[in-house]
Short mmCIF file of C-alpha atoms in Angstrom, two decimals:
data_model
loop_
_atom_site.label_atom_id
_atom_site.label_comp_id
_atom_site.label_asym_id
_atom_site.label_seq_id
_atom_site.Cartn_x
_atom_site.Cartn_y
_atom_site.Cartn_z
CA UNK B 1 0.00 0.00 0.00
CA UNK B 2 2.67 2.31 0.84
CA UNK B 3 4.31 2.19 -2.94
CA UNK B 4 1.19 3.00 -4.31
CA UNK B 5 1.00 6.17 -2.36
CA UNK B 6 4.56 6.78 -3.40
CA UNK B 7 3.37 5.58 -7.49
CA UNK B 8 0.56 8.17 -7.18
CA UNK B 9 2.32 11.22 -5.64
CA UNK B 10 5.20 11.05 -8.64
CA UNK B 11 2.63 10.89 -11.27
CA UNK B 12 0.12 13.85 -9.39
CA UNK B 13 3.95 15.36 -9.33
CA UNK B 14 4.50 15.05 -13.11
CA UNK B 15 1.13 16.25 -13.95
CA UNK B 16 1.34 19.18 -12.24
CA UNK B 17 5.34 19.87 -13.75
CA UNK B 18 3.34 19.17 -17.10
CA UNK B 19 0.71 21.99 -16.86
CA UNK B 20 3.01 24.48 -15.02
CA UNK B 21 4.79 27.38 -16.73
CA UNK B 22 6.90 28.82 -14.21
CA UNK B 23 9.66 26.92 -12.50
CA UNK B 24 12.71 27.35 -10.29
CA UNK B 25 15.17 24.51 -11.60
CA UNK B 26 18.77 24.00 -9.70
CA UNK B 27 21.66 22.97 -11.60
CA UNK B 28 24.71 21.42 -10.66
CA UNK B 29 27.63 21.37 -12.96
CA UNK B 30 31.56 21.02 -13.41
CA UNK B 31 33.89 21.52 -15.39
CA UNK B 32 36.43 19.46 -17.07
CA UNK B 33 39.66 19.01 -19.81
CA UNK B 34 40.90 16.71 -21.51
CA UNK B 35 44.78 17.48 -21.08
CA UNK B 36 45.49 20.49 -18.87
CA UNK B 37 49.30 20.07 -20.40
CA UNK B 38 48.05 21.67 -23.43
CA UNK B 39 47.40 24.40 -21.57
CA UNK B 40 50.19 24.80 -19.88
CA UNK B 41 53.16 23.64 -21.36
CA UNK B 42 56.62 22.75 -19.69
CA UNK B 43 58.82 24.75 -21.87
CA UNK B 44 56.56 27.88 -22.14
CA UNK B 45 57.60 31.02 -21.86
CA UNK B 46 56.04 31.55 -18.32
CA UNK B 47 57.68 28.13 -16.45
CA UNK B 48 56.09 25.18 -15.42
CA UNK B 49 53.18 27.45 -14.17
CA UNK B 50 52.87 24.98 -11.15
CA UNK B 51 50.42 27.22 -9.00
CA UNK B 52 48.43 27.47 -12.25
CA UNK B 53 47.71 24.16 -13.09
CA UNK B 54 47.11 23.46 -9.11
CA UNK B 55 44.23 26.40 -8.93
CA UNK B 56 42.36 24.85 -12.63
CA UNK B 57 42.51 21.35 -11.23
CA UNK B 58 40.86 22.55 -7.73
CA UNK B 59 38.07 24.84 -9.97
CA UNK B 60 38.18 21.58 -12.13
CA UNK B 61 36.80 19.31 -9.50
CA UNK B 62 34.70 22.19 -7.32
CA UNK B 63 30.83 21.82 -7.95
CA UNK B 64 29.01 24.87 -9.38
CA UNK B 65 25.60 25.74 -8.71
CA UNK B 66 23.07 27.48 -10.89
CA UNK B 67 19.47 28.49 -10.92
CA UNK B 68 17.11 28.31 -13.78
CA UNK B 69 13.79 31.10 -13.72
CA UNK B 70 11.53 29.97 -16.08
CA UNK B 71 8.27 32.26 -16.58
CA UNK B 72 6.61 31.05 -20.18
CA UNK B 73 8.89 32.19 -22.90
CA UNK B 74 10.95 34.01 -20.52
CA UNK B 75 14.23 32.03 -18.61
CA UNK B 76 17.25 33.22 -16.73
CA UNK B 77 19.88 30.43 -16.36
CA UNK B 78 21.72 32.41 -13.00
CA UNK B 79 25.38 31.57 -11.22
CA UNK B 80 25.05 30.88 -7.52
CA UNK B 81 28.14 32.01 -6.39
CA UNK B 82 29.56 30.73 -2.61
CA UNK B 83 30.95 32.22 0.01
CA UNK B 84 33.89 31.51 -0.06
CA UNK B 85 37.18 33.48 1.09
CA UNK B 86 39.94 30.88 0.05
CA UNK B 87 42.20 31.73 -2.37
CA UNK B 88 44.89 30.03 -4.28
CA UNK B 89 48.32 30.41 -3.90
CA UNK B 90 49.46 33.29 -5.73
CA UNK B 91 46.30 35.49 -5.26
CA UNK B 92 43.43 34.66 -7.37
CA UNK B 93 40.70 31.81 -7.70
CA UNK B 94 39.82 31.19 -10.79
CA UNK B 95 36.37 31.05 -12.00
CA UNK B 96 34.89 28.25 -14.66
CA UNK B 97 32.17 29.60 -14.66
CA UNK B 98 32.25 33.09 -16.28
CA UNK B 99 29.55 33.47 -19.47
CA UNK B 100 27.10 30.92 -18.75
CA UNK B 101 24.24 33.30 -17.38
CA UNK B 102 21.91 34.23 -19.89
CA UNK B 103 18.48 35.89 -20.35
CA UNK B 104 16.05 34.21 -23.07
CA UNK B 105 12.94 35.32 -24.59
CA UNK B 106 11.74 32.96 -26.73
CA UNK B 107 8.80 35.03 -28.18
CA UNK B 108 11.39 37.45 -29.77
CA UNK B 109 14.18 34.85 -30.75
CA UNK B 110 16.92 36.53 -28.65
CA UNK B 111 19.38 36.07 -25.42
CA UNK B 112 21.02 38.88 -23.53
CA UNK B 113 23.43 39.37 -20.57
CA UNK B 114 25.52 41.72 -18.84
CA UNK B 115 29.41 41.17 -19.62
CA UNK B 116 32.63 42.85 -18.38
CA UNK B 117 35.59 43.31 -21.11
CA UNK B 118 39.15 42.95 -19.82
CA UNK B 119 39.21 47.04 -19.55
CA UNK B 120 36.78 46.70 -16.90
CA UNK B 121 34.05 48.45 -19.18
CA UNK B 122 30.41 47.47 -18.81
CA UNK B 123 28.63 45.70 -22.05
CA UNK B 124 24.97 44.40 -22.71
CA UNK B 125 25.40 41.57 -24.75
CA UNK B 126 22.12 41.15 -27.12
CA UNK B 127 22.05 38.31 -29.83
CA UNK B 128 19.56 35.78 -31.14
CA UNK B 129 19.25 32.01 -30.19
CA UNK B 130 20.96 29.85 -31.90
CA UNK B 131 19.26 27.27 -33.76
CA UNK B 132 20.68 24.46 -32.87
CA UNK B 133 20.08 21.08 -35.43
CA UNK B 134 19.04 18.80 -32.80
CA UNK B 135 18.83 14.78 -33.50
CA UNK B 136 16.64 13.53 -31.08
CA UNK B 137 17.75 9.48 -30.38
CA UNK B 138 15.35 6.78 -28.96
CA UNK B 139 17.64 6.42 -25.96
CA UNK B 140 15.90 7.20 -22.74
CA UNK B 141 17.01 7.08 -18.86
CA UNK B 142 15.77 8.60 -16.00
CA UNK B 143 16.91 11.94 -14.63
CA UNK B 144 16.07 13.27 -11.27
CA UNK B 145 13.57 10.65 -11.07
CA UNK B 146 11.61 11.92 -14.39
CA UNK B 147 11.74 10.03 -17.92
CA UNK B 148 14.30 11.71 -20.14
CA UNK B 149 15.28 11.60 -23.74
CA UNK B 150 18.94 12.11 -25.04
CA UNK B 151 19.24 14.70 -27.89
CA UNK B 152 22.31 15.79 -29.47
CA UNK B 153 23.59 18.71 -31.65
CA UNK B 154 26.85 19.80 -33.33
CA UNK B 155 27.46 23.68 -33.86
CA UNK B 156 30.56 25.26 -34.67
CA UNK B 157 32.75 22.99 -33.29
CA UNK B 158 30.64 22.66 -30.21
CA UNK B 159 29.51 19.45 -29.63
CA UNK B 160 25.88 19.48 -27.15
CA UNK B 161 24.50 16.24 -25.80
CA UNK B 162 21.49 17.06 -23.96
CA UNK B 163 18.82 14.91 -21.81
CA UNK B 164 15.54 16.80 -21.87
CA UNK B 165 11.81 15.95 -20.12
CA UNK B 166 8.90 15.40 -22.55
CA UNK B 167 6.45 15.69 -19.67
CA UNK B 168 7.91 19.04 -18.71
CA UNK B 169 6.95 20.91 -21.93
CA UNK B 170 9.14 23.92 -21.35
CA UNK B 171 11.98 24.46 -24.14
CA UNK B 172 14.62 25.96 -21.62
CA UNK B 173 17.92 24.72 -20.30
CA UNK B 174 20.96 25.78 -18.69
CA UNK B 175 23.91 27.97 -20.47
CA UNK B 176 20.87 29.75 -22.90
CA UNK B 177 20.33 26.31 -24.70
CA UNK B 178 17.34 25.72 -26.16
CA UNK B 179 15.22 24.27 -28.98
CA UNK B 180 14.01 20.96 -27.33
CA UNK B 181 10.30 20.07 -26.59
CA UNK B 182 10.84 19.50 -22.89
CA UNK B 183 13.05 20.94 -20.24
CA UNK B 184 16.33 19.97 -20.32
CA UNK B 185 17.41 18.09 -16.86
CA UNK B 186 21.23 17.01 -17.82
CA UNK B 187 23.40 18.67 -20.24
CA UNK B 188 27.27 17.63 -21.57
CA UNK B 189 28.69 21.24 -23.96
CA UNK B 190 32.36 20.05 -25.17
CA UNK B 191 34.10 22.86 -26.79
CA UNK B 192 37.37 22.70 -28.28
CA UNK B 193 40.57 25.09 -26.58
CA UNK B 194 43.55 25.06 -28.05
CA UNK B 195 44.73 21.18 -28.85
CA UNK B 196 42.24 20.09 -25.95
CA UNK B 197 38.69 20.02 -24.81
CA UNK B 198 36.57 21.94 -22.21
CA UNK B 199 33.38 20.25 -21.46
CA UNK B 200 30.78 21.70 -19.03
CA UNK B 201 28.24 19.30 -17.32
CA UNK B 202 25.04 20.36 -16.05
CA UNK B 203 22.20 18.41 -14.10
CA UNK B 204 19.22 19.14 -12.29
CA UNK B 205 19.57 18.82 -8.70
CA UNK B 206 15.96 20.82 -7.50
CA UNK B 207 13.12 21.34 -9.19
CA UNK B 208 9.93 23.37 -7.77
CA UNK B 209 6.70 25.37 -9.49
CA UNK B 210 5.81 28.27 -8.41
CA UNK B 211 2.70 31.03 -8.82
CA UNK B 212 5.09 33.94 -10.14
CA UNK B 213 8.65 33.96 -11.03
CA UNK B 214 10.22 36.76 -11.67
CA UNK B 215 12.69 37.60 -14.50
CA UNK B 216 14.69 41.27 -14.09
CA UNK B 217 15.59 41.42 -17.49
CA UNK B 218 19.37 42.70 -17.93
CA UNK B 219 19.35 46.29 -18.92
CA UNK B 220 22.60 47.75 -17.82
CA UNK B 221 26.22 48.57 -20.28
CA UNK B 222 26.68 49.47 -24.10
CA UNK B 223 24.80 46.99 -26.45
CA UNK B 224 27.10 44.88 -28.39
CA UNK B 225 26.99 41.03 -30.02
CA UNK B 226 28.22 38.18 -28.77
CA UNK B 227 31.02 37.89 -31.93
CA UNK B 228 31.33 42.11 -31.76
CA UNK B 229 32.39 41.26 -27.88
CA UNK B 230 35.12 38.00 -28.07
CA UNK B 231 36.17 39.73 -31.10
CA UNK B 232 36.93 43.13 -28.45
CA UNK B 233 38.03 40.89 -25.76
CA UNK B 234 40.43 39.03 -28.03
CA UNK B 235 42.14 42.19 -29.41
CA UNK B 236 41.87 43.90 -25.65
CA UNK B 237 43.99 40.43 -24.68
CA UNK B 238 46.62 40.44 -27.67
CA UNK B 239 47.44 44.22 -26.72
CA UNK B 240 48.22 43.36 -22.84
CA UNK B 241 50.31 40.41 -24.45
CA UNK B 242 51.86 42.77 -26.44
CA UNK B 243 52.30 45.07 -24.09
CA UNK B 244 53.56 42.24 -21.52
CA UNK B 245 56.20 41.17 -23.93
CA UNK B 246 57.66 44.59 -24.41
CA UNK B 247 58.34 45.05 -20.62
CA UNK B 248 60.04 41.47 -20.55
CA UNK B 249 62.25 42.38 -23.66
CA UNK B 250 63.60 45.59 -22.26
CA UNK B 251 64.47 43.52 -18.84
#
């Protein structure tokens, strides 16, 4: 008798996720390489950068949290950041987890979010979603306890293997990714860096409806694209290199 109650409260549970609209979804996720000696050679020009290496292992293997708003065709996929005072050994903790919050509105095709260059100047990032050429497989698993179906995409050398919720009819997920007909409960992005890999791993660790989420929508910095903004970033890099390599030439 008891399982039955327990058979019946998941599926009153999954009807209601069904019908609902808004939801608060938690995320865990890490983040991984391939080969972190590709990233930091032995014979570079900047030593065996042993404190380096040490602080991307430890962000490596540290758990991430994240919070997904959804409210229709509205979502904001959110950074929980810790409190945490550590620091590594030479000063700074490095974050994996810089770029992943987004705004979505689905009604008008586009994502935003408020970004800082390497000058330190504010941007608002506007762009449109990506369509993303999803294969949806016939494998299937359970995730969080909820029937899930594995979908995978390939865009610009990003490779996205995604397990989304049919009975949850929301097309949201974490990182801005979207396109599937269900909400996306586990997600695997591998992108390529250098002659290695970074893959981010997302999965749902909380889900809960509720009466009225609400979305601020990002407002704040000078509009610019996503490309218009790695493009700045990239040259904003290559002139501190620049300048970097001047001041160790004249020592």
């Amino acid at each position: 008798m008891k399982n039955i109650y327990v058979i019946l409260f998941l599926l009153v549970s999954h009807l209601s996720l069904a019908q609902e609209k808004n939801l608060v979804v938690e995320y865990q996720a890490q983040t991984t390489f391939e080969n972190t000696e590709e990233l930091f050679p032995r014979n570079s020009s900047f030593g065996p950068n042993a404190d380096m290496e040490k602080a991307l292992r430890n962000s490596m293997e540290e758990i991430h949290n994240y919070k997904l708003l959804i409210n229709k065709d509205l979502s904001s996929f959110e950074y929980q950041p810790k409190i945490n005072n550590g620091q590594s050994n030479f000063g700074m903790k490095i974050s994996l987890s810089a770029g992943d919050d987004w705004f979505i509105d689905l009604e008008n095709h586009t994502k935003s979010r408020e970004a800082q260059a390497v000058n330190g100047e504010a941007y608002l990032i506007q762009d449109s979603i990506e369509n993303l050429d999803w294969k949806i497989t016939r494998e299937k698993k359970k995730v969080y306890n909820i029937d899930a179906q594995k979908a995978t995409a390939y865009h610009d050398s990003v490779e996205y293997i995604a397990w989304y919720a049919p009975s949850i009819p929301l097309p949201h997920g974490p990182m801005g990714i979207t396109g599937l007909p269900g909400l996306i409960l586990d997600l695997k992005v591998s992108k390529p860096l250098k002659k290695t890999k970074i893959i981010s791993h997302f999965w749902v660790s909380g889900l809960t409806t509720e009466e009225n989420v609400k979305i601020v929508r990002p407002t704040k910095g000078k509009i610019i694209s996503l490309k218009e903004f790695m493009e700045l970033n990239d040259k904003l890099i290559e002139e501190l290199n620049a300048m970097y390599s001047e001041g160790v030439d004249r020592d």
